[in-house]
Every structure is written in C-alpha cells, then in structure tokens.
Tab-separated table of C-alpha atoms in Angstrom:
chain	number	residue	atom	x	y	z
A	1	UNK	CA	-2.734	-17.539	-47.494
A	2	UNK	CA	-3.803	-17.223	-43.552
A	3	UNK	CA	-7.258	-16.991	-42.605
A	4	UNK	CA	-9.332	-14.102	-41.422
A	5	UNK	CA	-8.232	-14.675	-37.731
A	6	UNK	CA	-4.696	-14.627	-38.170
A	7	UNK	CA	-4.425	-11.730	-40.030
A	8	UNK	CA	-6.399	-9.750	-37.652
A	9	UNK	CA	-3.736	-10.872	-35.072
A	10	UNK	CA	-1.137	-10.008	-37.480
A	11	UNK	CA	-2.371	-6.359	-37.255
A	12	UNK	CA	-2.718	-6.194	-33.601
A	13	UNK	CA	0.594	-7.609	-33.327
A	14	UNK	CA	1.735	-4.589	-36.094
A	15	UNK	CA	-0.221	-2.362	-33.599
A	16	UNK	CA	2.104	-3.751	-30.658
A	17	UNK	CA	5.263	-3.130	-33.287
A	18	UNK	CA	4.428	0.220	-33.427
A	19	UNK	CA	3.489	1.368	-30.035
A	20	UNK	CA	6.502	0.182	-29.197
A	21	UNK	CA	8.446	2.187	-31.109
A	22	UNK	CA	6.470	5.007	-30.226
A	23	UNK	CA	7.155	4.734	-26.739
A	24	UNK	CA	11.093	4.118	-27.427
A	25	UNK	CA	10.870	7.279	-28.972
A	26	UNK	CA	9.185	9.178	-26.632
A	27	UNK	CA	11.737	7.894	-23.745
A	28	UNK	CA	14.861	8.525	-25.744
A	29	UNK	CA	13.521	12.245	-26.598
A	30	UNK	CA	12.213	12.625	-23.077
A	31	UNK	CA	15.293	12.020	-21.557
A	32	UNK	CA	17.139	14.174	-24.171
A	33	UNK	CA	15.157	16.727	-23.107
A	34	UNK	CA	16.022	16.008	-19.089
A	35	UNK	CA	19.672	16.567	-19.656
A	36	UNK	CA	19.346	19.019	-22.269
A	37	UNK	CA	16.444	21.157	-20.158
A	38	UNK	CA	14.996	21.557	-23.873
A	39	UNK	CA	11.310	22.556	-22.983
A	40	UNK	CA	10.240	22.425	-26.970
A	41	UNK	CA	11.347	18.703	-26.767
A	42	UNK	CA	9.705	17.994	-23.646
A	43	UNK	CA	6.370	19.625	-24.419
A	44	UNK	CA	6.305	16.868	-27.813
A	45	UNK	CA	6.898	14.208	-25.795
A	46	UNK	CA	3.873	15.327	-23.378
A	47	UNK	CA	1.598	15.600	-26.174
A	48	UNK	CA	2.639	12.551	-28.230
A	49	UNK	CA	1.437	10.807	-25.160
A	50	UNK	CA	-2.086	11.491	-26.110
A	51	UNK	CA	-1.444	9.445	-29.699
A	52	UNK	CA	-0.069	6.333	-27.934
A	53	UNK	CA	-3.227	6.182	-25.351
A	54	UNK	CA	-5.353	6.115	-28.653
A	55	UNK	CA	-3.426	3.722	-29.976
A	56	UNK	CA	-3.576	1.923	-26.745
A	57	UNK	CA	-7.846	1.783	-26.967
A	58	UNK	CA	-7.602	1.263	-30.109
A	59	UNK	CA	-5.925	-1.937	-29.883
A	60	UNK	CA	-8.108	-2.988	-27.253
A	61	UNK	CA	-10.861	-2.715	-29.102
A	62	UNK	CA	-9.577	-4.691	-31.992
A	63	UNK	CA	-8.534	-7.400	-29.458
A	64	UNK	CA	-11.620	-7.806	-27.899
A	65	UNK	CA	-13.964	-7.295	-31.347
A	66	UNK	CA	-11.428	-10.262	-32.279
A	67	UNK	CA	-12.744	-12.286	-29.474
A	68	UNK	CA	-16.513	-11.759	-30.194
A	69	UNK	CA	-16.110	-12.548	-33.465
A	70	UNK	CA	-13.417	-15.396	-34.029
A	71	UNK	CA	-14.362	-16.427	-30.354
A	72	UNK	CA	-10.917	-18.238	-30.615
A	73	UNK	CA	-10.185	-21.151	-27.733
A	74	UNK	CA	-6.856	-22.453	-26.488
A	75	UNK	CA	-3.375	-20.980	-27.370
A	76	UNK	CA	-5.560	-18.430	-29.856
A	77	UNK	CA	-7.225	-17.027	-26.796
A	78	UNK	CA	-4.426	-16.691	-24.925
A	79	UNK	CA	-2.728	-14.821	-27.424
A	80	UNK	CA	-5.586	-12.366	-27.980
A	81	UNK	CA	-5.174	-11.923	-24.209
A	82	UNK	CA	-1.965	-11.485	-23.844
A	83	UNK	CA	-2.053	-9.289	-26.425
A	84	UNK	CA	-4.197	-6.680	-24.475
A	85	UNK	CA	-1.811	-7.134	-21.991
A	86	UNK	CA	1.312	-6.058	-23.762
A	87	UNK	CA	-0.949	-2.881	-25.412
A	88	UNK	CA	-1.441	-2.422	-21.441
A	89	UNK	CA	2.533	-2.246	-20.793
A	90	UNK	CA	3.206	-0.384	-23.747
A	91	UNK	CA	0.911	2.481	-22.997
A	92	UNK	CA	2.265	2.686	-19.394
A	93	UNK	CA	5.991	2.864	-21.059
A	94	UNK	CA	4.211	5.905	-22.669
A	95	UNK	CA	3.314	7.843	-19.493
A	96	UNK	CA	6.541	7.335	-17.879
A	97	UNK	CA	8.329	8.606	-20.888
A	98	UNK	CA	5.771	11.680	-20.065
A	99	UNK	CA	6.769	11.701	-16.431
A	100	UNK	CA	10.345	12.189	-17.399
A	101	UNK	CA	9.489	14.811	-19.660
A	102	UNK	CA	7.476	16.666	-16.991
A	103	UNK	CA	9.954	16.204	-14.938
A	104	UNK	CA	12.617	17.815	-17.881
A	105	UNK	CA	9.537	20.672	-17.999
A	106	UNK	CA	9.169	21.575	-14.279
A	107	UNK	CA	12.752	22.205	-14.341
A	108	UNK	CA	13.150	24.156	-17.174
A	109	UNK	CA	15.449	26.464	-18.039
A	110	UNK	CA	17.356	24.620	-15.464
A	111	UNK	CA	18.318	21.019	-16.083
A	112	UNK	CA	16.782	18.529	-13.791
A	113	UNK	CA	19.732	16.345	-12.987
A	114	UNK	CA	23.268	17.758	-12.301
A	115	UNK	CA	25.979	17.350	-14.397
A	116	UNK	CA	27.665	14.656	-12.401
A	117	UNK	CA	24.650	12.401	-13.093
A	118	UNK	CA	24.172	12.837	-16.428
A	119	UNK	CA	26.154	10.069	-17.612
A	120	UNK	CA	23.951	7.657	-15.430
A	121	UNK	CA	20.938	8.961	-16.599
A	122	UNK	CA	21.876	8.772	-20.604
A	123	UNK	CA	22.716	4.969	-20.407
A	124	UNK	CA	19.525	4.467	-18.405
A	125	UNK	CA	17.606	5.917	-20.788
A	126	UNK	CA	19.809	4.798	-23.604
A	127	UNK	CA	19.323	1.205	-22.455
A	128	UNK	CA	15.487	1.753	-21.482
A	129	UNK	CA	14.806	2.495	-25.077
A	130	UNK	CA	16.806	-0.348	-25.817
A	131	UNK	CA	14.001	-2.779	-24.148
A	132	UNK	CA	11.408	-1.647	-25.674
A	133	UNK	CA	13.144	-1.783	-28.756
A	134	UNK	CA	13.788	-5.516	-27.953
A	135	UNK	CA	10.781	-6.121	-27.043
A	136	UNK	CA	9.426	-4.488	-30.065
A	137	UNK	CA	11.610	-7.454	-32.127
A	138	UNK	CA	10.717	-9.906	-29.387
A	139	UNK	CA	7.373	-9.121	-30.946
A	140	UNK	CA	7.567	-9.271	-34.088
A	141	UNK	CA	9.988	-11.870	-34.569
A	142	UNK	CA	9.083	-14.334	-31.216
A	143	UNK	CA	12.958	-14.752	-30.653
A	144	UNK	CA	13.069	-16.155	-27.079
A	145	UNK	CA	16.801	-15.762	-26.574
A	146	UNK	CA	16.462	-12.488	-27.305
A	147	UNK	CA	13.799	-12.203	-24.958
A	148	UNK	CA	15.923	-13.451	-22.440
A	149	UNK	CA	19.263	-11.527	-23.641
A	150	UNK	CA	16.600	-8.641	-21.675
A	151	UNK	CA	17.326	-9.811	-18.486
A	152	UNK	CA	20.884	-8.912	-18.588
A	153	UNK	CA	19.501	-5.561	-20.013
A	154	UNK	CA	17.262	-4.874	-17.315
A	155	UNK	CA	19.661	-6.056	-14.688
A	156	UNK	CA	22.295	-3.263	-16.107
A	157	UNK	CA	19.183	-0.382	-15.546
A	158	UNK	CA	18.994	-1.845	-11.780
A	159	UNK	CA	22.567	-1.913	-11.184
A	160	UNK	CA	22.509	2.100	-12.879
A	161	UNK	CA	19.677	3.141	-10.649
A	162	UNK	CA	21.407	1.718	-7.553
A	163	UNK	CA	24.539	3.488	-8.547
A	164	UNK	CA	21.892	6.756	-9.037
A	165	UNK	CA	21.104	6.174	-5.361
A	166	UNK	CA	24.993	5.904	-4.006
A	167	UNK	CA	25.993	9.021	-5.543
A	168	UNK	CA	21.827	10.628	-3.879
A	169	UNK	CA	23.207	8.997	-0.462
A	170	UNK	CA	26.793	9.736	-0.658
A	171	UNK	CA	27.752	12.507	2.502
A	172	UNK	CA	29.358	14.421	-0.344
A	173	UNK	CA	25.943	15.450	-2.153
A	174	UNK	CA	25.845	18.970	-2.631
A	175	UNK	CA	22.534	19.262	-4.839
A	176	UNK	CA	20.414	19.725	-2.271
A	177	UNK	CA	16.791	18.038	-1.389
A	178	UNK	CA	14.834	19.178	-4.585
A	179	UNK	CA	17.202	17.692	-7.285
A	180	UNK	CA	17.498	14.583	-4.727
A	181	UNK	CA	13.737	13.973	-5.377
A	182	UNK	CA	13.708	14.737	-8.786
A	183	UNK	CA	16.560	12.214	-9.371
A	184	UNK	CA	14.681	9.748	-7.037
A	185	UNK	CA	11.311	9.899	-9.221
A	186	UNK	CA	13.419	9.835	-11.999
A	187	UNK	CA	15.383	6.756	-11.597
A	188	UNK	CA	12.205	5.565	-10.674
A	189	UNK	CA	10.415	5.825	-14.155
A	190	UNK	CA	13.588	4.717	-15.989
A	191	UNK	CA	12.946	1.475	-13.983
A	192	UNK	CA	9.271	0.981	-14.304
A	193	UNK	CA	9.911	1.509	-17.634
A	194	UNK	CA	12.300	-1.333	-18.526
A	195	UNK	CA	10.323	-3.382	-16.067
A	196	UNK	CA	7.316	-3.002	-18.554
A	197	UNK	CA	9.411	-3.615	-21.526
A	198	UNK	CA	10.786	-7.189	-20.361
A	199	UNK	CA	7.412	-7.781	-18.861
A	200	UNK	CA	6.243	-7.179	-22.545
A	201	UNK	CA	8.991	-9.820	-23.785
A	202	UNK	CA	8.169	-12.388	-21.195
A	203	UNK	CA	4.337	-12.985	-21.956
A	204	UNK	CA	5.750	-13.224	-25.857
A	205	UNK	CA	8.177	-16.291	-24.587
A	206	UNK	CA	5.266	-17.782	-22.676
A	207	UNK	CA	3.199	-17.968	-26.037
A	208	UNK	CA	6.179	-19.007	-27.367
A	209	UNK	CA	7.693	-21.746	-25.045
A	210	UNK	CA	4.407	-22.530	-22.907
A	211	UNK	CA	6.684	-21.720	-19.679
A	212	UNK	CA	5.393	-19.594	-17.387
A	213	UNK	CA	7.754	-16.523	-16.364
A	214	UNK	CA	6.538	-14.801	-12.948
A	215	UNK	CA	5.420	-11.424	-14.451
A	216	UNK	CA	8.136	-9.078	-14.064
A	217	UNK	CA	6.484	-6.076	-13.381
A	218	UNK	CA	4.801	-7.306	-10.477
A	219	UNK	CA	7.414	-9.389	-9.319
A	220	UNK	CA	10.155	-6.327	-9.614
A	221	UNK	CA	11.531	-4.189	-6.636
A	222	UNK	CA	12.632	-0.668	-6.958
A	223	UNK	CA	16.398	-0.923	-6.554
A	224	UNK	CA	16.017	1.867	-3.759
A	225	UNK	CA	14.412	-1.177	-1.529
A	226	UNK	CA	16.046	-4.383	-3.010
A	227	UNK	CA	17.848	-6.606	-0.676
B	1	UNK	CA	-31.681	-19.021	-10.979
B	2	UNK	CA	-28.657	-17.814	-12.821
B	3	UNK	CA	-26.995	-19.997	-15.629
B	4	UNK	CA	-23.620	-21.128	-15.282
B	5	UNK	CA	-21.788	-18.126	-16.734
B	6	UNK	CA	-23.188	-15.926	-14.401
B	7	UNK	CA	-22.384	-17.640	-11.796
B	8	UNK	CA	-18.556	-18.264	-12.549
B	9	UNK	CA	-18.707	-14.341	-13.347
B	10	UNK	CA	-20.098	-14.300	-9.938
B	11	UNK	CA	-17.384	-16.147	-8.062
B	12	UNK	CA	-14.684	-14.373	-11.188
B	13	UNK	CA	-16.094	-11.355	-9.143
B	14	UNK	CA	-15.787	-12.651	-5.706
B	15	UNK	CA	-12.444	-13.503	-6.521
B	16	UNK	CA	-11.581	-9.775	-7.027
B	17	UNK	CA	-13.754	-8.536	-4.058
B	18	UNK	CA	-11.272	-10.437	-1.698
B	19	UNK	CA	-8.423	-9.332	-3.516
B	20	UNK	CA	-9.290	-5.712	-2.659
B	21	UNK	CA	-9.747	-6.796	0.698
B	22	UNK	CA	-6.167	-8.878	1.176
B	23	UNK	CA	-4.661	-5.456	-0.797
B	24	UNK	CA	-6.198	-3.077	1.373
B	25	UNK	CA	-5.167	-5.396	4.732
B	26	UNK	CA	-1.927	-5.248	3.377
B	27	UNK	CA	-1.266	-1.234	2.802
B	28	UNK	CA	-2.686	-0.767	6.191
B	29	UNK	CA	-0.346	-3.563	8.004
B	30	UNK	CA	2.872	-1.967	5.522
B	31	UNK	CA	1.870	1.679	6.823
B	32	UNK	CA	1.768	0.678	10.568
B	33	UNK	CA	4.932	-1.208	9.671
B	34	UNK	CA	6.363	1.910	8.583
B	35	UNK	CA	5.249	3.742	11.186
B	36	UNK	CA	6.112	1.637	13.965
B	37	UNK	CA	9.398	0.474	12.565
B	38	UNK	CA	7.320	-3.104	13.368
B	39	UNK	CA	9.704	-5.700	11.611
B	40	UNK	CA	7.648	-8.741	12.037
B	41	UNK	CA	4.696	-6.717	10.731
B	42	UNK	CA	6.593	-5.784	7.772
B	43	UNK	CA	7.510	-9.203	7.304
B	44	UNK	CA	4.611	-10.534	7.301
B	45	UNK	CA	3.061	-7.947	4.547
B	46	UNK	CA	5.875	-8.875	2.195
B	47	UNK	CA	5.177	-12.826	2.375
B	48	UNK	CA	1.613	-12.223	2.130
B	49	UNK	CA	1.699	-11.031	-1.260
B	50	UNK	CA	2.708	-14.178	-2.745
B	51	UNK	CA	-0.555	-15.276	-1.783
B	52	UNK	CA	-1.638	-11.624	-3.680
B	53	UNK	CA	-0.339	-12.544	-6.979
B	54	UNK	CA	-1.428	-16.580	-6.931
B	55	UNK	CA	-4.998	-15.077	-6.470
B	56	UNK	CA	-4.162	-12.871	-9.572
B	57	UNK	CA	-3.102	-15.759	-11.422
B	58	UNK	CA	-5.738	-18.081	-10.984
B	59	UNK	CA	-8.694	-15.255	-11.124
B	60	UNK	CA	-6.904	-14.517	-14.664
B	61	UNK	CA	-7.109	-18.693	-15.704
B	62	UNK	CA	-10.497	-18.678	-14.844
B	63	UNK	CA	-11.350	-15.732	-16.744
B	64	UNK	CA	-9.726	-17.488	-19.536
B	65	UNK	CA	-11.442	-20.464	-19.210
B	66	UNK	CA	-14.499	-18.791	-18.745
B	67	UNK	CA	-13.915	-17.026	-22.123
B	68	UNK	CA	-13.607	-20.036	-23.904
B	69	UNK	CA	-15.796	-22.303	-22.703
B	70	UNK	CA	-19.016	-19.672	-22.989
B	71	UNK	CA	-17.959	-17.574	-25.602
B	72	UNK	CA	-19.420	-14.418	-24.549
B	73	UNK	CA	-20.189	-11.571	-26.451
B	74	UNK	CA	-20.430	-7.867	-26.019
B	75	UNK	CA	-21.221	-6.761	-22.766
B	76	UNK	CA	-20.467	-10.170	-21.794
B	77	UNK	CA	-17.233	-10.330	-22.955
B	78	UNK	CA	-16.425	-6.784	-22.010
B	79	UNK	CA	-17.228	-7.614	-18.247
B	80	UNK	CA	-14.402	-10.558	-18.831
B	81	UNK	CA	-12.152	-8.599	-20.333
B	82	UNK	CA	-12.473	-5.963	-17.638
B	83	UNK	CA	-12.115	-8.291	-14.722
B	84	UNK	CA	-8.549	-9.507	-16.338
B	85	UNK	CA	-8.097	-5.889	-15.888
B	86	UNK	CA	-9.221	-5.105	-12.621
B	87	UNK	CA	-7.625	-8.357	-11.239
B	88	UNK	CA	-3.976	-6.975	-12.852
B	89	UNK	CA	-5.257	-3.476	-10.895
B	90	UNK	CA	-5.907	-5.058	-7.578
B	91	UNK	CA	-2.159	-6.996	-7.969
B	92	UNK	CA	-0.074	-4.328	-8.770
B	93	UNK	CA	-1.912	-2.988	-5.223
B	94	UNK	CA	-0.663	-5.630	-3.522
B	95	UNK	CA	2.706	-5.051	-5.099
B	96	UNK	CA	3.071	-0.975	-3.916
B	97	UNK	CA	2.325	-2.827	-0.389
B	98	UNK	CA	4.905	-4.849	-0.365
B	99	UNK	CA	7.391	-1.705	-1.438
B	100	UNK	CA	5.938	0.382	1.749
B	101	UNK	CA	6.741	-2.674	3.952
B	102	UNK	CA	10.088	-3.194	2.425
B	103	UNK	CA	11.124	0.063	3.257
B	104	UNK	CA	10.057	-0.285	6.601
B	105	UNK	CA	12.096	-3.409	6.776
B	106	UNK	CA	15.326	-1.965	5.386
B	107	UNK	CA	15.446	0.940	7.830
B	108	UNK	CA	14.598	-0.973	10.848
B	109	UNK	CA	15.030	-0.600	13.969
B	110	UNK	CA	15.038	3.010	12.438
B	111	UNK	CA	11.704	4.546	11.627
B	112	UNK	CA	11.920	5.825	7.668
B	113	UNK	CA	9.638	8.319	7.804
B	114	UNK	CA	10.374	11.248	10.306
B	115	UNK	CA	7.808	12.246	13.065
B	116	UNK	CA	6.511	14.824	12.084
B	117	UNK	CA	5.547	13.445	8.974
B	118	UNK	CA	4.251	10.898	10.398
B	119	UNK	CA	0.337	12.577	10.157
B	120	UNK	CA	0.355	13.299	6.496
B	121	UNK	CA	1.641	9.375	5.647
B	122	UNK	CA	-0.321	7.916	8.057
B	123	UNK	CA	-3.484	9.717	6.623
B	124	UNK	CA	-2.197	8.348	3.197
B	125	UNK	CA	-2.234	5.186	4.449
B	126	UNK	CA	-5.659	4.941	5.496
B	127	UNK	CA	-7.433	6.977	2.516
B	128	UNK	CA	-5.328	4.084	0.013
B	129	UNK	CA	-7.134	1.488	2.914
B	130	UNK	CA	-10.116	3.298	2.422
B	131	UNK	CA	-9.953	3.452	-1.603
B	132	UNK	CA	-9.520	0.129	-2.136
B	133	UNK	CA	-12.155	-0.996	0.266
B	134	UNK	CA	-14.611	1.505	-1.705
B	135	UNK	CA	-13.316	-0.347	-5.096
B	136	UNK	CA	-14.228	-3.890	-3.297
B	137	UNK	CA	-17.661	-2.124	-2.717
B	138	UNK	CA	-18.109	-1.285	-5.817
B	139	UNK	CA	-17.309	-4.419	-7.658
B	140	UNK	CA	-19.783	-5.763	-5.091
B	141	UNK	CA	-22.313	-3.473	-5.945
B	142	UNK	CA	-21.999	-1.906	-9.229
B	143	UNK	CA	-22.750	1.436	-7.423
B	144	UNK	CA	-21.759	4.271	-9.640
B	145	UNK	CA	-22.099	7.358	-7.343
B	146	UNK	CA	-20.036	5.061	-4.689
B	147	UNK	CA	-17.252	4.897	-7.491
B	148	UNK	CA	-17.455	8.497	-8.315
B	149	UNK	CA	-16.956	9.485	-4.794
B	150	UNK	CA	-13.909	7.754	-4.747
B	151	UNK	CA	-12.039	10.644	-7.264
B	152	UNK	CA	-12.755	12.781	-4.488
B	153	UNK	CA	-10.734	10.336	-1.907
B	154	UNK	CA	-8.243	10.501	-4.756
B	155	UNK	CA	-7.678	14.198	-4.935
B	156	UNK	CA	-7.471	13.943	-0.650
B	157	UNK	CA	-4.612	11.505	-1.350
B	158	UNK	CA	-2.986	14.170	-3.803
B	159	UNK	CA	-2.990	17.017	-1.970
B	160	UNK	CA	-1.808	15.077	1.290
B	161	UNK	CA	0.918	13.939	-1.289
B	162	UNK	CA	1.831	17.649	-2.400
B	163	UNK	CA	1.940	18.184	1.114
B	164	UNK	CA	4.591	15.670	1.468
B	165	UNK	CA	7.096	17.484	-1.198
B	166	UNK	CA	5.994	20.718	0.335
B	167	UNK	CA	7.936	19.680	3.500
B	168	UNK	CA	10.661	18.108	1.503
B	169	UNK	CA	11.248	21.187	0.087
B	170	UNK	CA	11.362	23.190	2.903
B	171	UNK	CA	14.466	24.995	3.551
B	172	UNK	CA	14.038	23.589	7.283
B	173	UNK	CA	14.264	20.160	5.990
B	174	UNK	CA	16.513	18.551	8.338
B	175	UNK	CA	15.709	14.546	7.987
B	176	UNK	CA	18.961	14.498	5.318
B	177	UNK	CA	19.079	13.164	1.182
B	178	UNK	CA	18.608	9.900	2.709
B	179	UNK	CA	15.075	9.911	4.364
B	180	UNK	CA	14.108	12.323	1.706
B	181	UNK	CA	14.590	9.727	-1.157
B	182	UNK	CA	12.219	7.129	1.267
B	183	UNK	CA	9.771	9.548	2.070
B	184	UNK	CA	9.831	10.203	-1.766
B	185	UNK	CA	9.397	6.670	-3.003
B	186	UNK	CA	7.107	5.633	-0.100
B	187	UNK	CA	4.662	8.754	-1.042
B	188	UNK	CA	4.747	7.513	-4.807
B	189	UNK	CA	3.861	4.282	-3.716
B	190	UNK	CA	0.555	5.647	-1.963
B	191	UNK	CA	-0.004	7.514	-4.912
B	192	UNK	CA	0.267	4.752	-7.088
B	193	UNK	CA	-1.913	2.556	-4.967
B	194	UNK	CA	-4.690	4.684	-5.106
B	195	UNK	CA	-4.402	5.760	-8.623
B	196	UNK	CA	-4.576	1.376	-9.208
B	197	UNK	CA	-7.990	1.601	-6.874
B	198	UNK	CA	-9.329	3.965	-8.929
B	199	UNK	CA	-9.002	2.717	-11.885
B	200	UNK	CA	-11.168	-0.635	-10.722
B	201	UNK	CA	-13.801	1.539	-9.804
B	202	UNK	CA	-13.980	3.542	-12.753
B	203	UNK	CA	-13.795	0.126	-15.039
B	204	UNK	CA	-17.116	-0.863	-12.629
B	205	UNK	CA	-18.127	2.571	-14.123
B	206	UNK	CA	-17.961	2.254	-17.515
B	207	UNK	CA	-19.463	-1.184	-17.537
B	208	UNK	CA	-22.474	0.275	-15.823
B	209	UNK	CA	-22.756	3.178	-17.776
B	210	UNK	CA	-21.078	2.698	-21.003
B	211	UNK	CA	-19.192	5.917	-20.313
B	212	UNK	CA	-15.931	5.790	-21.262
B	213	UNK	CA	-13.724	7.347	-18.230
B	214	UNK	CA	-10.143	7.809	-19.428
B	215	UNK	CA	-8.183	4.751	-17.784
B	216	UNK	CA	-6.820	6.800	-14.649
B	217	UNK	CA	-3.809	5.006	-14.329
B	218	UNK	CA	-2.578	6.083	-17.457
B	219	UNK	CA	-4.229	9.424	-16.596
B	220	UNK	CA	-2.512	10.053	-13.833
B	221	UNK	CA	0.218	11.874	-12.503
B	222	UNK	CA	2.321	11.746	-10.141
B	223	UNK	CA	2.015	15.124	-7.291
B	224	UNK	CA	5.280	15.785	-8.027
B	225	UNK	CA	5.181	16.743	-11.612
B	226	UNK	CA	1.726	17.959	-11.682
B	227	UNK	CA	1.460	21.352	-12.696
C-alpha cells in the first residue's frame, strides 16, 4: 500500500508514459506522411499536437499542486522536478513531430524529400520514435542500461543526418535549393527530437544512479556543425 | 526588510538577469563572428558557454534548495517553478549561440553567410541581442507592457527570417546547396533564440497577471513552415 505522495507520482509518471507514446506516434505518422506526401495524415498529426500541449499543462499542474501539498524535500523533490522537466521534453518532441508534418503539408501533393533520400529519412524517423519509445520504458521501468543502450541510438540519428548532409552537399545534387532546405530543417527536427528523447532518459538515470549526465539537449550539436 | 526567501528569490532572479545578459553578449559576439569570419571571436563564444550552462546548473540547485528549505506555496512556488523554467530558457539561448559561432568557425577563413545577406542576418542578430536584453528587463522589472512589446520584436525577427528563404528561393540564388543549408540552420538558430527570449518574458507575464499566455516555444513555428 504506498502513500498519498507516491501515488500521485505514480500518475504523473503514467502521464510521462503516455505523452510519450503520443509523441512516438505523432513522429512515426508525421514522417509517414513526409514520404508519402499524405496531407490527411499530416493535418492529424498537426492537430493531435494541440492534445499533447494539454497534456503537457496538465502535468505541470499536477507536479507543482504535488509540491504545495506534499511539499516533498530531498530525492522526492527532485523527482517532482525532474518530472516537469521530462513533461517539458516530451511536449517539444510533440511540436517537432508537427514541424515535420508541416513540412509533409507545405509540400503537398508533392513529396518533400526526393526519392533518393527516403531511405535516410525512414530510419531517422524509424529510430526517432524508437527513443522516445525507450525513453517511454526508461520511464516506466528506471532501466539505466537501457537508458544508456540510447546513446548508441542517438549516435546512429547523428551519423544518418550527417549522411543527409553528404548526399545535400554532394556536386551531384540535382534537387535544387528548396528541397535542400526542406531536407536541412528536416534533418534538423529528426535530431532535436532524439536529442529530447535521451535527454528525457538521462534525468531518469540521474534519479536513478545519483550521477549527473551533462543534459543532452543542451550539450548536443547539430551534426551540420559538429567537429 | 525582506525575509530570507525573498531575498534568495531575489539573487534566484539576479542569477537569471545575468544570464540574459552573458546570452545576449554571446549572440551578438557569434553574429559578428559570422559576419566577420572572426575565428578567435568565434572561439571565444563557444568556450564561453560552458560558463552559460554552470550558471544554469547552479541557478537550478538553488531553486531546489530554495524549494525545500521554505516550502513555498502558490504564487510562491509558482515563481520557483517558473524561474527553473526561465533559467532552462535563457540556457538553451546560450546554446543557439554557440551553433551561430560554430558555423562561423567551420567555414573560416570563408564567410558562411553571403554578402548580400549579410543585412537581413545581421539585423537578426541584433533584434535576438535586443530580445533577450528586453527579457533581462523584464525579469528585472516585472514590466508587462515591456514584455508585450517584445512579440512585436518577435514578428520583426520573423519576417526578416521569411526574408531569408525568400532569397533562398530565388531562382537567382547563386551562393550553391552548401551556403544555403548554413544560411538555413543559422536563420533557425535566430529564430529559435528569440522564440527562447520570449518565452521568459511571457512566463514574467503570467506571473504578473495570472494570464495564461500559451508557452511560445511550443507555440512557435518555424518561418519556414508557417503558413
């Protein structure tokens, strides 16, 4: 039998669960819809947005009417904390699942990415949703080597979006500027994305192991910059 | 005389006004660094934000501690809660820096950015300076029309970056895929920036008011998808 605070941490943590397999959604669907120029698909994944953002104050809410009332101290605190801060990651995962469907929608009935690229772009987005399926376990489960197992992940998605940018800088690009800037943004969101995802997993294995990881969305680089 | 938790909310708040300060420093050094194709300036923009993120780190302990050695409640705590939040704002800031000046740094002795762009980025470059300086005031002063004025500076920041794809997509576009994916990125980054100055201000906002303004972060998007 757990007390009053823990199970209202158990249901934030549910909320976390959840919004993270909202967002998965959305970025597996959004990028469906890049390669598939399926407006119907993309215009979902625009307005499913909305539901995840509610989701995202919602959870605030219940975090910080946690703290006022429980007014918890130590490792309790910090988890309530970090807590808002994964809802904060999650939600962002949301609007750059959005971005790729707007990008999917601008487009439309032509397909955003040419065919060439496509099979870049699926395992980004294949192994984006991935992460934040991870993370969603990471959650729910506080498995620290699967946490880390993310790394790898996210270091595939970097070495995809640098191979993105050789084929955008290769002299034999024939796709012109337009679909060079939508790939750009693109590649772009697939990255922030997983970048939120393992920075999601990381604040779990600092509960968890007390170690602190630099946070890895504001330590990243976009691959179109790294050394 | 203030008690104690008013005045570590004071320095809490301090902590953040010279964040915005090192954050707009920074975008203003990475845009001349761009500009200029200044390497040492570049350099120095992308060690600096070490210092960026330790500031973030330690303003986010002491909020912590703050919250659990006072306890605060309602407004109180919401004020905490928010400065986590604006703190997290003011380092991802500090962060889209750092990408400008490693951009710089990876096309020197090259300039990224062609020359007759050069107007329209540099103009981004100083509205971002000028946003986050306005969010620094507006911590400071908990001036609401100050904050408002500041969507306007947005939309300036917008349009400038619409401007930006507008010459990308010319026909006459002759910089090649190349500068066109920098001048892509480096415009997000602006974009981003601001959108993360913003946001502070409007969190200053809804503490002051208790009107809810839709996080603009999430709200935003980027020029290039907008409809």
């Amino acid at each position: 039998m757990r007390d009053a605070y823990h199970e209202e941490l158990d249901s934030i943590s549910d909320g976390l669960i959840e919004m993270a397999r909202l967002v998965g959604s959305a970025m597996g669907r959004a990028t469906t819809a890049l390669l598939d120029a399926d407006l119907a698909l993309a215009e979902g994944v625009i307005a499913a947005d909305n539901k995840i953002n509610d989701m995202h104050h919602e959870l605030e809410n219940r975090a910080i009417d946690l703290l006022a009332r429980q007014q918890p101290v130590a490792t309790d605190l910090r988890i309530v904390v970090t807590s808002l801060r994964m809802s904060a990651d999650l939600e962002r995962c949301g609007d750059l699942a959005r971005h790729v469907a707007k990008v999917a929608r601008m487009r439309y009935p032509e397909t955003a990415v040419p065919n060439d690229l496509h099979p870049i772009v699926l395992e980004m987005g294949q192994l984006a949703q991935r992460l934040v399926a991870k993370a969603g376990l990471v959650i729910a489960t506080k498995d620290v080597d699967k946490a880390l197992e993310m790394e790898r992940d996210d270091d595939a998605i970097d070495t995809l979006h640098r191979e993105l940018f050789s084929h955008l800088l290769d002299d034999r690009w024939q796709h012109g500027i337009e679909t060079a800037v939508d790939v750009t943004l693109v590649g772009r969101y697939y990255e922030r994305f997983a970048d939120h995802a393992v920075s999601v997993a990381k604040r779990v294995v600092y509960l968890v192991t007390g170690e602190h990881v630099n946070d890895f969305v504001a330590g990243s680089e976009p691959a179109a910059v790294a050394e």
